[in-house]
Amino acid sequence: MIQMFIVSIVLALLFLPFHKTWWNTPLLKKWIPLRFTAGVIYGVLLFYVGLLDQSVTGVLTYYLPLFSLGLIVDSTLVFTFVKSFRKQSALIGAGIGAVLLILFVVFWLLQPLFLADQKYNMADGEEVTVDELNPVNEENIPVVPRSYAEYRSDILMGQLPNQAFYNLGTTRIQQHDGSLYWVTPIEYDGLFRWIRSDAAPGFIVVSAENPREEPQLIETPMTYVPSAYFHEDVNRHVRSAYPDVVMYDTHFEIDEDMNPHYIVSYGSYTEFRRVSDIEGVIIVDPVSGEMTQHTVEDTPEWVNRIFPPHIAEERNTWFGIYKSGIVNRFFGREGLTQPTYWGSDDGMTGVVDESLNLSWFTDHTRLTGEGEETSRSMIGFTMFDARTGELRYFRDASGSLNGRVAMDLAERTFRRDDYVAGTPSLYNVYGQYTWVVPLMDRNSVLREIMLVNARDENVFGYGDTKREAFGAYQLELATRTDEDIVPGELTDLEEITATVERVYQWDREDSVTVRFLLEDFDRIFTVSSSSYPRAVFLEPGDTVRIEFMDGGEEIQPVEEFEILN
C-alpha cells in the first residue's frame, strides 16, 4: 500500500509543467500545486481504486497520453499569457506533445494487425479426434444449470438472521469429494451493510449433478471478500502485497475440508498489453487474509481453475480466426471458425472429464461475415483445460448440430410448457456426441433434462430426473440408430440368461420395439426388431440370453439378444 502511494507521488511529477517560464509566471505558477495534487489523485484512482498493475507498460499506457496532452496545453497557455515567449519554442513544445500522442494512437490502433501469429501461438491449439474424448459417468454429468443453483441459493440465504445485509456472489461449478457442486459465496450488499457487519456469513453449496439434493449453507465468517471496502476488499488486499502482477480473475472455491478460499489468477502481458499470459494463482484465506502464491505447475490439486473463462474464450477466438495469418482473416477466410454465440448465456461452459477435471467447452461454427446468417452446424468443438490452459480442438464433429440448435430443439419440444433452455454441454454419452440441455420454467426452476444426439436431431430423450432422461435417450439410440451403444469404461457389460415373464410390443413407424420382463429381474428390457427381427416372435416362457450395458436405468436397452428355445 505504501509503495502504491510512493509511485503515485513520483508519477505525479509528470503532471507538472516543463517550461521554466511557467514556473516564473505568477498567473500560471499558482496552478502548480493543484496540478501536482491532481496527479497524485489520478495515481490513487489507477492503482488503489482501479487496481492497475505497477508495471512499465501499465504506466506508459495510462500516463503517456496525458503527458503528451500536457505538453500541448502547456505550450499553448504559455504562448497565450506570456507575450515574451517565442512562437518557435511554443511550436516545438506542442509539436513534441502532438508527435508523441499521434505515435501512441497509431501504435495502439495498428499493432493488433501484426499480432496474428503471436495470438495464434499463444492459443496453442491441438487438433485431436473423438478417441481422445473419453466417456463420462452418467452420475458425474452436471445437469443443474447455474440459474437454478442461484435460485435455490437465494431461497436458502433467507435463513440468515440479517439477510437484507447480503447478496449472493458469483456462482461457480467445481469438483469436491468426487462430485460436482455449484458454490456461491455470500457478499455484502453495499457500503453501509459492510460498515454494520463484522464479516460475510459464509457460502452455499448446491449439487450440480442431482437437482433433488438439498443445498447446504456453510456459515464461516469471511472478512476479505470482493464486496468489502478499503483494505478488506480481497482484490485490494492482494494488490497491496503483489503490486506488479496482472490480476485477471478472482473466484471463490472450497478445498477438500470445505474451507473457503478466493483464487486470484495472475500473470503478465506480452506484446504491450495485447496478449495475456497466465502464470499462476494467489490463494487468499478470506477469514485470516493469509496469502500464498503458486505457479501453474505447483498449484494445489483442489484448485479447479487457474485459467478464467474469458481467457479461454479469447484464445478460442484466436485459434479460430488466425489459423492462416491476418490476411486470410479479412480476405480469404479459408478454413476459419468462430465460437458459437450464446447471446446472454455463458460463452464458455464448464464441463468435466472422467476424472472430474474441469474444462471450458465451446463449439465452433464457420466464420460468418457481418449480416450473414449464423451456421446451424458445428465445424468442431474445443476443450480448454482450466488448470493447464491446454486447448484441444475436436475436428471430427464437423456437420454435427451446434449448441444453439440443440437449445432450439429442446424449447420447441416443450413449447406448450414455455420452458427455457439453459446453456448446453457436449459429452461423449454412450459413445455418441450428445448435447445435455437443462430446461427451466420462467422462474428458473429446473423442470426437464434433455439429451440430443449431435449427429441426428431426431434422436433425443428427456425426463424430469437424470436417470429418466438418460434411460429415454439410451432407448432412442437403441431403437433409432444402427450404431453400437458404448457407454465406456465406467459402465459394465452384463450377460444374463433368464425366462421371459411378460412381453409388450410397440409398433413404430419403421420398426417394432419389444419390451419384456424377465423372472427375478426388476427392470424393463427393450430390443428393436430393426436390429433383431426374431424379437417379434418373443413370448412369455421363452428363455433368452441378453447382453446389456448396466447403467442402472429402469428401461434397459439390450445390446445382444438371442432366443434359446
Coordinates of C-alpha atoms in Angstrom, one line a residue:
M1 CA 0.0 0.0 0.0
I2 CA 2.9 2.4 0.9
Q3 CA 4.5 1.5 -2.4
M4 CA 1.4 2.5 -4.3
F5 CA 1.3 6.0 -2.7
I6 CA 5.0 6.5 -3.4
V7 CA 4.6 5.5 -7.1
S8 CA 1.6 7.8 -7.3
I9 CA 3.6 10.8 -5.9
V10 CA 6.6 10.1 -8.2
L11 CA 4.4 9.8 -11.3
A12 CA 2.5 13.0 -10.3
L13 CA 5.7 14.9 -11.3
L14 CA 4.7 14.2 -14.9
F15 CA 1.7 16.5 -14.4
L16 CA 4.0 19.4 -13.6
P17 CA 4.9 21.9 -16.4
F18 CA 8.3 21.5 -18.1
H19 CA 8.5 25.1 -19.3
K20 CA 10.7 27.3 -17.0
T21 CA 8.6 30.3 -18.0
W22 CA 5.5 28.6 -16.4
W23 CA 7.3 28.5 -13.0
N24 CA 8.3 32.2 -13.3
T25 CA 4.8 33.5 -14.3
P26 CA 2.6 34.3 -11.2
L27 CA -0.6 33.7 -13.1
L28 CA 0.4 30.2 -14.1
K29 CA 2.6 29.4 -11.1
K30 CA -0.4 29.3 -8.7
W31 CA -1.8 26.2 -10.6
I32 CA 1.3 24.1 -10.0
P33 CA 0.2 22.7 -6.5
L34 CA -3.2 21.9 -7.9
R35 CA -1.7 20.0 -10.9
F36 CA 0.5 18.0 -8.6
T37 CA -2.4 17.1 -6.4
A38 CA -4.4 16.1 -9.5
G39 CA -1.5 13.8 -10.5
V40 CA -1.5 12.2 -7.0
I41 CA -5.3 11.7 -7.1
Y42 CA -5.0 10.2 -10.7
G43 CA -2.4 7.7 -9.4
V44 CA -4.5 6.7 -6.4
L45 CA -7.5 6.2 -8.7
L46 CA -5.5 4.0 -11.0
F47 CA -3.5 1.9 -8.5
Y48 CA -5.7 1.9 -5.5
V49 CA -9.2 2.1 -6.9
G50 CA -8.6 0.6 -10.3
L51 CA -6.0 -1.9 -9.1
L52 CA -3.8 -1.3 -12.1
D53 CA -0.5 -3.2 -12.0
Q54 CA 2.5 -1.1 -11.4
S55 CA 4.4 -2.2 -14.5
V56 CA 6.2 -0.3 -17.2
T57 CA 3.6 -1.0 -19.8
G58 CA 0.8 0.0 -17.4
V59 CA 2.5 3.3 -16.6
L60 CA 3.2 4.1 -20.3
T61 CA -0.4 3.2 -21.3
Y62 CA -2.1 5.4 -18.8
Y63 CA 0.4 8.3 -18.4
L64 CA 2.0 8.9 -21.8
P65 CA -1.2 10.2 -23.5
L66 CA -1.8 12.7 -20.6
F67 CA 1.9 13.7 -20.6
S68 CA 1.6 14.4 -24.4
L69 CA -1.6 16.4 -23.9
G70 CA 0.2 18.3 -21.1
L71 CA 3.0 19.4 -23.4
I72 CA 0.5 20.7 -26.0
V73 CA -1.6 22.5 -23.4
D74 CA 1.3 24.0 -21.5
S75 CA 3.0 25.3 -24.7
T76 CA -0.3 26.8 -25.8
L77 CA -1.0 28.5 -22.5
V78 CA 2.5 29.9 -22.0
F79 CA 2.4 31.4 -25.6
T80 CA -1.1 32.8 -24.9
F81 CA -0.3 34.5 -21.5
V82 CA 3.4 35.3 -21.7
K83 CA 4.0 37.8 -24.5
S84 CA 7.8 37.4 -24.4
F85 CA 7.5 33.7 -25.0
R86 CA 8.7 32.9 -28.5
K87 CA 6.4 31.3 -31.0
Q88 CA 9.1 28.9 -32.2
S89 CA 9.5 27.5 -28.6
A90 CA 5.8 27.1 -28.3
L91 CA 5.5 25.2 -31.6
I92 CA 8.4 22.9 -30.6
G93 CA 6.8 22.0 -27.2
A94 CA 3.4 21.5 -28.7
G95 CA 4.8 19.6 -31.6
I96 CA 6.7 17.2 -29.4
G97 CA 3.5 16.5 -27.5
A98 CA 1.4 16.1 -30.7
V99 CA 4.0 13.7 -32.2
L100 CA 4.1 11.6 -29.0
L101 CA 0.3 11.4 -28.9
I102 CA -0.1 10.6 -32.6
L103 CA 2.6 7.9 -32.4
F104 CA 0.9 6.4 -29.4
V105 CA -2.6 6.4 -31.1
V106 CA -1.2 5.0 -34.3
F107 CA 0.7 2.3 -32.5
W108 CA -2.3 1.4 -30.4
L109 CA -4.6 1.1 -33.5
L110 CA -2.2 -0.7 -35.9
Q111 CA -0.3 -3.0 -33.5
P112 CA -3.1 -5.7 -33.4
L113 CA -2.8 -6.1 -37.2
F114 CA 0.7 -7.6 -36.7
L115 CA -0.1 -9.9 -33.8
A116 CA -2.0 -12.7 -35.6
D117 CA 0.9 -15.2 -35.3
Q118 CA 1.6 -14.3 -31.7
K119 CA -2.0 -14.7 -30.7
Y120 CA -2.4 -18.0 -32.6
N121 CA 0.8 -19.3 -30.9
M122 CA -0.4 -18.3 -27.5
A123 CA -3.7 -20.2 -28.1
D124 CA -1.5 -23.2 -28.9
G125 CA -4.5 -25.3 -30.0
E126 CA -4.0 -29.0 -30.9
E127 CA -6.3 -30.8 -33.3
V128 CA -7.5 -34.2 -31.9
T129 CA -10.2 -36.8 -32.6
V130 CA -13.1 -38.2 -30.7
D131 CA -11.0 -41.1 -29.5
E132 CA -9.4 -38.6 -27.0
L133 CA -12.8 -37.5 -25.6
N134 CA -13.4 -40.3 -23.0
P135 CA -17.0 -41.1 -22.0
V136 CA -18.1 -39.6 -18.7
N137 CA -20.0 -41.5 -16.0
E138 CA -23.7 -40.5 -16.1
E139 CA -23.7 -39.7 -12.4
N140 CA -21.0 -37.0 -12.9
I141 CA -22.5 -35.1 -15.8
P142 CA -23.8 -31.8 -14.4
V143 CA -27.5 -31.2 -15.3
V144 CA -28.3 -28.5 -12.8
P145 CA -27.9 -25.1 -14.6
R146 CA -26.3 -22.1 -13.0
S147 CA -29.6 -20.2 -12.8
Y148 CA -31.4 -22.9 -10.9
A149 CA -28.5 -23.2 -8.5
E150 CA -28.7 -19.4 -7.9
Y151 CA -32.5 -19.7 -7.4
R152 CA -32.1 -22.4 -4.7
S153 CA -29.2 -20.5 -3.1
D154 CA -31.3 -17.3 -2.9
I155 CA -34.1 -19.2 -1.1
L156 CA -31.6 -20.8 1.3
M157 CA -30.0 -17.4 2.1
G158 CA -33.3 -16.4 3.6
Q159 CA -32.3 -18.4 6.7
L160 CA -29.7 -15.8 7.7
P161 CA -30.8 -13.5 10.5
N162 CA -29.9 -10.3 8.6
Q163 CA -30.3 -11.5 5.0
A164 CA -31.0 -7.9 3.9
F165 CA -27.4 -7.1 4.6
Y166 CA -26.1 -9.6 1.9
N167 CA -26.2 -10.6 -1.7
L168 CA -25.2 -13.8 -3.5
G169 CA -21.8 -13.6 -5.1
T170 CA -20.9 -15.3 -8.4
T171 CA -21.9 -19.0 -8.6
R172 CA -19.1 -21.3 -9.9
I173 CA -19.0 -25.0 -10.6
Q174 CA -16.3 -27.1 -9.0
Q175 CA -15.4 -30.6 -8.0
H176 CA -15.4 -31.6 -4.4
D177 CA -15.1 -35.1 -2.9
G178 CA -15.8 -36.8 -6.2
S179 CA -18.9 -34.9 -7.1
L180 CA -19.7 -31.6 -8.8
Y181 CA -21.3 -28.6 -7.0
W182 CA -22.3 -25.1 -7.6
V183 CA -20.6 -22.9 -4.9
T184 CA -21.8 -19.4 -4.2
P185 CA -20.2 -17.0 -1.7
I186 CA -22.4 -14.6 0.3
E187 CA -21.3 -11.0 -0.2
Y188 CA -22.1 -7.6 1.3
D189 CA -25.0 -5.5 -0.1
G190 CA -23.2 -2.2 -0.3
L191 CA -21.0 0.1 1.8
F192 CA -23.4 0.7 4.8
R193 CA -24.1 -3.1 5.2
W194 CA -20.3 -3.6 5.2
I195 CA -19.9 -1.0 7.9
R196 CA -22.6 -2.6 10.1
S197 CA -21.4 -6.2 9.6
D198 CA -18.4 -7.8 11.2
A199 CA -18.0 -10.4 8.3
A200 CA -19.7 -12.0 5.4
P201 CA -21.5 -15.1 6.8
G202 CA -20.2 -17.9 4.5
F203 CA -21.2 -19.7 1.4
I204 CA -23.8 -22.0 -0.2
V205 CA -23.2 -25.3 -1.9
V206 CA -25.7 -26.8 -4.4
S207 CA -25.3 -30.1 -6.2
A208 CA -24.7 -29.8 -9.9
E209 CA -25.5 -33.4 -10.5
N210 CA -28.7 -34.0 -8.6
P211 CA -31.4 -31.3 -8.6
R212 CA -33.2 -33.0 -5.7
E213 CA -30.3 -32.9 -3.3
E214 CA -30.8 -30.3 -0.6
P215 CA -28.4 -27.3 -0.7
Q216 CA -26.1 -26.5 2.2
L217 CA -25.5 -23.2 3.9
I218 CA -21.9 -23.3 5.4
E219 CA -21.6 -20.5 7.9
T220 CA -18.0 -19.3 8.0
P221 CA -17.3 -15.6 8.8
M222 CA -15.3 -14.2 6.0
T223 CA -13.5 -10.8 6.3
Y224 CA -11.7 -10.5 2.9
V225 CA -14.3 -10.6 0.1
P226 CA -14.7 -8.8 -3.2
S227 CA -17.7 -6.8 -2.0
A228 CA -15.8 -5.4 1.1
Y229 CA -14.3 -1.9 1.1
F230 CA -10.8 -0.4 1.6
H231 CA -8.2 -2.9 3.0
E232 CA -10.8 -5.7 3.3
D233 CA -11.5 -5.8 -0.4
V234 CA -9.8 -9.1 -1.3
N235 CA -8.5 -7.8 -4.6
R236 CA -7.1 -4.7 -2.9
H237 CA -5.6 -6.9 -0.3
V238 CA -3.8 -8.9 -3.0
R239 CA -2.7 -5.8 -4.9
S240 CA -1.1 -4.4 -1.7
A241 CA 1.1 -7.5 -1.4
Y242 CA 1.7 -8.1 -5.2
P243 CA 1.8 -4.6 -6.9
D244 CA 3.4 -5.7 -10.1
V245 CA 1.3 -8.7 -11.2
V246 CA -1.7 -8.5 -13.5
M247 CA -4.8 -9.9 -11.8
Y248 CA -7.0 -11.5 -14.4
D249 CA -9.8 -13.1 -12.3
T250 CA -11.0 -13.6 -8.8
H251 CA -13.3 -16.5 -7.9
F252 CA -14.4 -18.5 -4.9
E253 CA -13.5 -22.2 -4.2
I254 CA -13.5 -24.6 -1.3
D255 CA -10.8 -27.1 -0.5
E256 CA -11.0 -30.8 0.5
D257 CA -12.2 -29.8 4.0
M258 CA -14.8 -27.3 2.8
N259 CA -12.7 -24.3 3.9
P260 CA -13.3 -21.2 1.8
H261 CA -10.7 -19.6 -0.4
Y262 CA -10.5 -16.8 -3.0
I263 CA -8.4 -17.8 -6.0
V264 CA -6.8 -14.9 -7.9
S265 CA -5.4 -15.8 -11.3
Y266 CA -2.4 -13.7 -12.1
G267 CA 0.2 -13.2 -14.8
S268 CA 1.5 -10.6 -17.2
Y269 CA 1.0 -9.1 -20.6
T270 CA 3.1 -9.6 -23.7
E271 CA 3.0 -7.6 -26.9
F272 CA 2.5 -4.3 -25.0
R273 CA -0.6 -5.4 -23.0
R274 CA -2.3 -7.1 -26.0
V275 CA -1.7 -10.8 -25.1
S276 CA -2.5 -12.2 -21.7
D277 CA -0.2 -14.8 -20.2
I278 CA -1.4 -16.7 -17.1
E279 CA 1.4 -17.6 -14.7
G280 CA -0.4 -19.0 -11.7
V281 CA -2.7 -18.2 -8.8
I282 CA -2.7 -16.4 -5.5
I283 CA -4.8 -18.2 -2.9
V284 CA -6.4 -16.0 -0.2
D285 CA -7.9 -17.2 3.1
P286 CA -10.9 -14.9 3.4
V287 CA -11.0 -15.5 7.2
S288 CA -7.4 -14.6 8.1
G289 CA -6.3 -12.8 5.0
E290 CA -3.3 -15.1 4.6
M291 CA -2.0 -15.3 1.0
T292 CA 0.2 -17.9 -0.9
Q293 CA 1.4 -17.6 -4.4
H294 CA 1.7 -20.6 -6.7
T295 CA 2.8 -21.1 -10.3
V296 CA 0.6 -23.1 -12.7
E297 CA 2.7 -26.2 -12.1
D298 CA 2.6 -26.1 -8.2
T299 CA -1.0 -25.1 -7.7
P300 CA -2.7 -27.4 -5.2
E301 CA -4.8 -30.1 -6.7
W302 CA -8.1 -29.0 -5.1
V303 CA -8.0 -25.7 -7.1
N304 CA -10.3 -26.4 -10.0
R305 CA -9.5 -23.5 -12.3
I306 CA -6.4 -21.4 -13.0
F307 CA -7.4 -20.1 -16.4
P308 CA -10.6 -18.0 -16.2
P309 CA -13.3 -18.4 -18.9
H310 CA -12.7 -15.1 -20.6
I311 CA -9.1 -16.2 -21.3
A312 CA -10.4 -19.4 -22.7
E313 CA -12.9 -17.6 -24.9
E314 CA -10.2 -15.2 -26.1
R315 CA -7.8 -18.0 -27.1
N316 CA -10.6 -19.9 -28.8
T317 CA -11.3 -16.9 -30.9
W318 CA -7.6 -16.5 -31.8
F319 CA -7.3 -20.2 -32.6
G320 CA -10.3 -20.0 -34.9
I321 CA -9.6 -16.8 -36.9
Y322 CA -5.8 -16.6 -37.0
K323 CA -5.0 -20.1 -38.4
S324 CA -3.6 -18.7 -41.6
G325 CA -2.5 -15.2 -40.6
I326 CA -4.0 -11.8 -40.7
V327 CA -4.5 -11.5 -44.5
N328 CA -6.6 -14.7 -44.6
R329 CA -8.6 -13.4 -41.6
F330 CA -10.0 -10.5 -43.5
F331 CA -9.8 -11.5 -47.2
G332 CA -9.5 -15.3 -47.9
R333 CA -11.2 -16.5 -44.7
E334 CA -10.3 -20.1 -45.7
G335 CA -10.8 -22.7 -43.0
L336 CA -11.6 -20.2 -40.3
T337 CA -14.0 -20.8 -37.4
Q338 CA -15.6 -18.9 -34.6
P339 CA -17.0 -19.9 -31.2
T340 CA -20.8 -20.1 -31.2
Y341 CA -22.6 -17.0 -30.0
W342 CA -24.8 -17.8 -27.0
G343 CA -26.5 -14.5 -26.5
S344 CA -27.0 -13.8 -22.8
D345 CA -25.8 -17.3 -21.8
D346 CA -22.3 -18.3 -20.7
G347 CA -19.9 -18.1 -23.6
M348 CA -17.8 -20.9 -22.1
T349 CA -19.4 -23.8 -20.4
G350 CA -17.6 -25.7 -17.6
V351 CA -17.6 -29.5 -18.3
V352 CA -15.7 -32.3 -16.7
D353 CA -13.8 -35.4 -17.9
E354 CA -13.9 -38.9 -16.5
S355 CA -11.5 -37.7 -13.7
L356 CA -13.8 -34.7 -12.9
N357 CA -11.1 -32.3 -14.2
L358 CA -12.7 -29.0 -15.3
S359 CA -12.5 -27.8 -18.9
W360 CA -14.1 -24.8 -20.7
F361 CA -16.2 -26.0 -23.6
T362 CA -17.4 -24.2 -26.7
D363 CA -18.4 -25.4 -30.1
H364 CA -17.2 -23.7 -33.3
T365 CA -19.1 -22.8 -36.5
R366 CA -17.7 -21.4 -39.7
L367 CA -16.7 -17.8 -39.6
T368 CA -19.5 -15.6 -40.9
G369 CA -19.4 -12.0 -42.0
E370 CA -21.4 -9.2 -40.6
G371 CA -25.1 -9.6 -41.5
E372 CA -24.7 -13.3 -42.6
E373 CA -26.9 -16.0 -41.1
T374 CA -25.1 -18.0 -38.4
S375 CA -24.4 -21.6 -39.3
R376 CA -26.6 -24.2 -37.7
S377 CA -23.9 -27.0 -37.7
M378 CA -20.7 -27.0 -35.9
I379 CA -17.3 -27.4 -37.6
G380 CA -15.8 -28.8 -34.4
F381 CA -15.5 -28.0 -30.7
T382 CA -12.9 -27.3 -28.1
M383 CA -12.0 -28.3 -24.6
F384 CA -9.8 -25.8 -22.8
D385 CA -8.2 -27.3 -19.7
A386 CA -9.0 -24.9 -16.8
R387 CA -5.8 -25.8 -14.9
T388 CA -3.2 -26.2 -17.6
G389 CA -4.5 -23.9 -20.4
E390 CA -4.3 -26.8 -22.9
L391 CA -6.7 -26.2 -25.9
R392 CA -7.8 -29.3 -27.8
Y393 CA -9.9 -28.9 -31.0
F394 CA -12.1 -31.9 -31.9
R395 CA -12.3 -31.6 -35.7
D396 CA -14.3 -34.8 -36.4
A397 CA -17.5 -33.3 -35.1
S398 CA -17.9 -31.5 -38.4
G399 CA -21.5 -31.5 -39.6
S400 CA -23.0 -32.1 -36.1
L401 CA -25.6 -29.9 -34.6
N402 CA -24.3 -26.9 -32.7
G403 CA -25.4 -26.0 -29.2
R404 CA -27.8 -23.2 -30.4
V405 CA -29.7 -25.8 -32.5
A406 CA -29.9 -28.2 -29.5
M407 CA -31.4 -25.4 -27.4
D408 CA -33.9 -24.5 -30.1
L409 CA -35.0 -28.2 -30.4
A410 CA -35.4 -28.5 -26.6
E411 CA -37.5 -25.4 -26.4
R412 CA -39.7 -26.5 -29.4
T413 CA -40.3 -29.8 -27.7
F414 CA -41.7 -28.1 -24.7
R415 CA -43.2 -25.1 -26.4
R416 CA -46.6 -25.7 -24.7
D417 CA -44.9 -25.5 -21.3
D418 CA -42.9 -22.4 -22.3
Y419 CA -39.7 -23.8 -20.9
V420 CA -36.4 -22.0 -21.5
A421 CA -33.2 -24.0 -22.4
G422 CA -30.1 -23.4 -20.3
T423 CA -26.6 -23.5 -21.7
P424 CA -26.0 -26.9 -23.3
S425 CA -22.9 -29.0 -22.8
L426 CA -21.4 -31.6 -25.2
Y427 CA -20.4 -35.0 -23.8
N428 CA -19.5 -38.4 -25.1
V429 CA -22.6 -40.3 -23.9
Y430 CA -22.9 -44.0 -24.8
G431 CA -20.2 -43.5 -27.5
Q432 CA -22.1 -40.6 -29.1
Y433 CA -21.6 -36.9 -29.2
T434 CA -24.6 -35.7 -27.1
W435 CA -25.9 -32.3 -26.1
V436 CA -27.1 -32.2 -22.5
V437 CA -29.7 -29.4 -22.2
P438 CA -31.4 -28.3 -19.0
L439 CA -34.9 -26.8 -19.3
M440 CA -36.4 -24.4 -16.8
D441 CA -39.6 -22.5 -16.4
R442 CA -39.8 -18.7 -16.4
N443 CA -38.9 -18.7 -12.6
S444 CA -35.6 -20.5 -13.3
V445 CA -36.9 -23.8 -11.7
L446 CA -35.4 -26.9 -13.4
R447 CA -38.2 -28.9 -15.0
E448 CA -36.7 -31.3 -17.6
I449 CA -33.3 -32.6 -18.7
M450 CA -33.0 -33.3 -22.4
L451 CA -30.3 -35.2 -24.3
V452 CA -30.0 -34.5 -28.0
N453 CA -27.8 -36.6 -30.4
A454 CA -25.4 -34.2 -32.1
R455 CA -25.5 -36.3 -35.3
D456 CA -29.3 -36.6 -35.6
E457 CA -31.7 -34.2 -34.1
N458 CA -34.5 -36.8 -34.3
V459 CA -32.7 -38.9 -31.6
F460 CA -33.3 -37.4 -28.2
G461 CA -34.6 -38.3 -24.8
Y462 CA -35.8 -36.3 -21.8
G463 CA -37.1 -36.7 -18.3
D464 CA -37.6 -34.8 -15.1
T465 CA -34.7 -36.8 -13.5
K466 CA -31.3 -37.5 -14.8
R467 CA -31.9 -41.3 -14.7
E468 CA -35.1 -41.0 -16.6
A469 CA -33.6 -38.7 -19.2
F470 CA -30.6 -41.0 -19.8
G471 CA -32.8 -44.1 -19.9
A472 CA -35.1 -42.5 -22.5
Y473 CA -32.1 -41.4 -24.6
Q474 CA -30.5 -44.8 -24.4
L475 CA -33.7 -46.3 -25.6
E476 CA -33.9 -43.9 -28.6
L477 CA -30.3 -44.8 -29.5
A478 CA -31.1 -48.5 -29.4
T479 CA -34.2 -48.2 -31.5
R480 CA -33.5 -45.4 -34.0
T481 CA -29.8 -45.9 -34.8
D482 CA -27.8 -48.8 -36.1
E483 CA -24.7 -47.8 -34.2
D484 CA -23.5 -49.7 -31.1
I485 CA -24.1 -48.0 -27.8
V486 CA -20.8 -47.8 -25.9
P487 CA -21.1 -46.2 -22.5
G488 CA -17.4 -46.7 -21.9
E489 CA -15.2 -47.9 -19.2
L490 CA -17.4 -46.7 -16.4
T491 CA -20.3 -48.9 -17.3
D492 CA -20.0 -52.7 -17.2
L493 CA -21.3 -55.2 -19.9
E494 CA -23.7 -57.7 -18.3
E495 CA -24.8 -61.1 -19.7
I496 CA -27.7 -63.0 -18.3
T497 CA -29.9 -66.0 -19.3
A498 CA -33.4 -66.0 -17.9
T499 CA -37.0 -66.8 -18.6
V500 CA -39.4 -64.3 -20.1
E501 CA -42.3 -63.3 -17.8
R502 CA -44.2 -60.7 -19.9
V503 CA -44.0 -59.2 -23.4
Y504 CA -45.2 -55.9 -24.8
Q505 CA -44.8 -54.9 -28.5
W506 CA -44.9 -51.3 -29.6
D507 CA -45.3 -50.6 -33.3
R508 CA -43.3 -47.6 -34.5
E509 CA -43.0 -46.1 -38.0
D510 CA -40.0 -48.1 -39.2
S511 CA -39.8 -51.0 -36.7
V512 CA -41.3 -52.8 -33.7
T513 CA -40.0 -52.2 -30.2
V514 CA -40.3 -55.2 -28.0
R515 CA -40.3 -54.7 -24.2
F516 CA -40.2 -57.6 -21.9
L517 CA -39.8 -58.6 -18.2
L518 CA -37.6 -61.4 -17.0
E519 CA -38.1 -63.5 -14.0
D520 CA -36.2 -62.4 -10.9
F521 CA -35.1 -59.1 -12.6
D522 CA -36.8 -55.8 -11.6
R523 CA -36.4 -53.8 -14.8
I524 CA -37.8 -53.5 -18.3
F525 CA -35.6 -54.7 -21.1
T526 CA -36.1 -53.4 -24.7
V527 CA -35.0 -54.5 -28.1
S528 CA -35.8 -53.3 -31.6
S529 CA -36.9 -55.5 -34.5
S530 CA -34.7 -53.5 -36.8
S531 CA -31.6 -54.9 -35.0
Y532 CA -33.1 -58.4 -34.1
P533 CA -36.0 -59.3 -36.4
R534 CA -36.8 -62.5 -34.5
A535 CA -37.6 -60.5 -31.4
V536 CA -41.2 -60.0 -32.7
F537 CA -41.8 -63.7 -32.0
L538 CA -40.9 -63.5 -28.3
E539 CA -43.4 -65.0 -26.0
P540 CA -43.8 -65.5 -22.2
G541 CA -41.9 -68.6 -21.1
D542 CA -39.2 -68.3 -23.7
T543 CA -35.6 -68.5 -22.5
V544 CA -33.4 -65.7 -23.7
R545 CA -29.7 -64.7 -23.5
I546 CA -29.1 -61.0 -23.5
E547 CA -26.2 -58.6 -23.1
F548 CA -26.5 -55.0 -22.0
M549 CA -24.6 -52.1 -20.6
D550 CA -25.7 -51.8 -17.0
G551 CA -26.2 -48.1 -16.3
G552 CA -28.8 -48.7 -13.7
E553 CA -31.7 -47.5 -15.9
E554 CA -35.2 -48.8 -15.2
I555 CA -35.7 -49.2 -19.0
Q556 CA -32.7 -51.1 -20.2
P557 CA -31.8 -51.4 -23.9
V558 CA -30.3 -54.7 -25.0
E559 CA -27.0 -54.9 -26.9
E560 CA -27.1 -58.7 -27.8
F561 CA -30.3 -60.7 -28.0
E562 CA -30.9 -64.4 -28.6
I563 CA -34.0 -66.7 -28.1
L564 CA -32.6 -70.0 -26.9
N565 CA -35.6 -72.3 -27.2

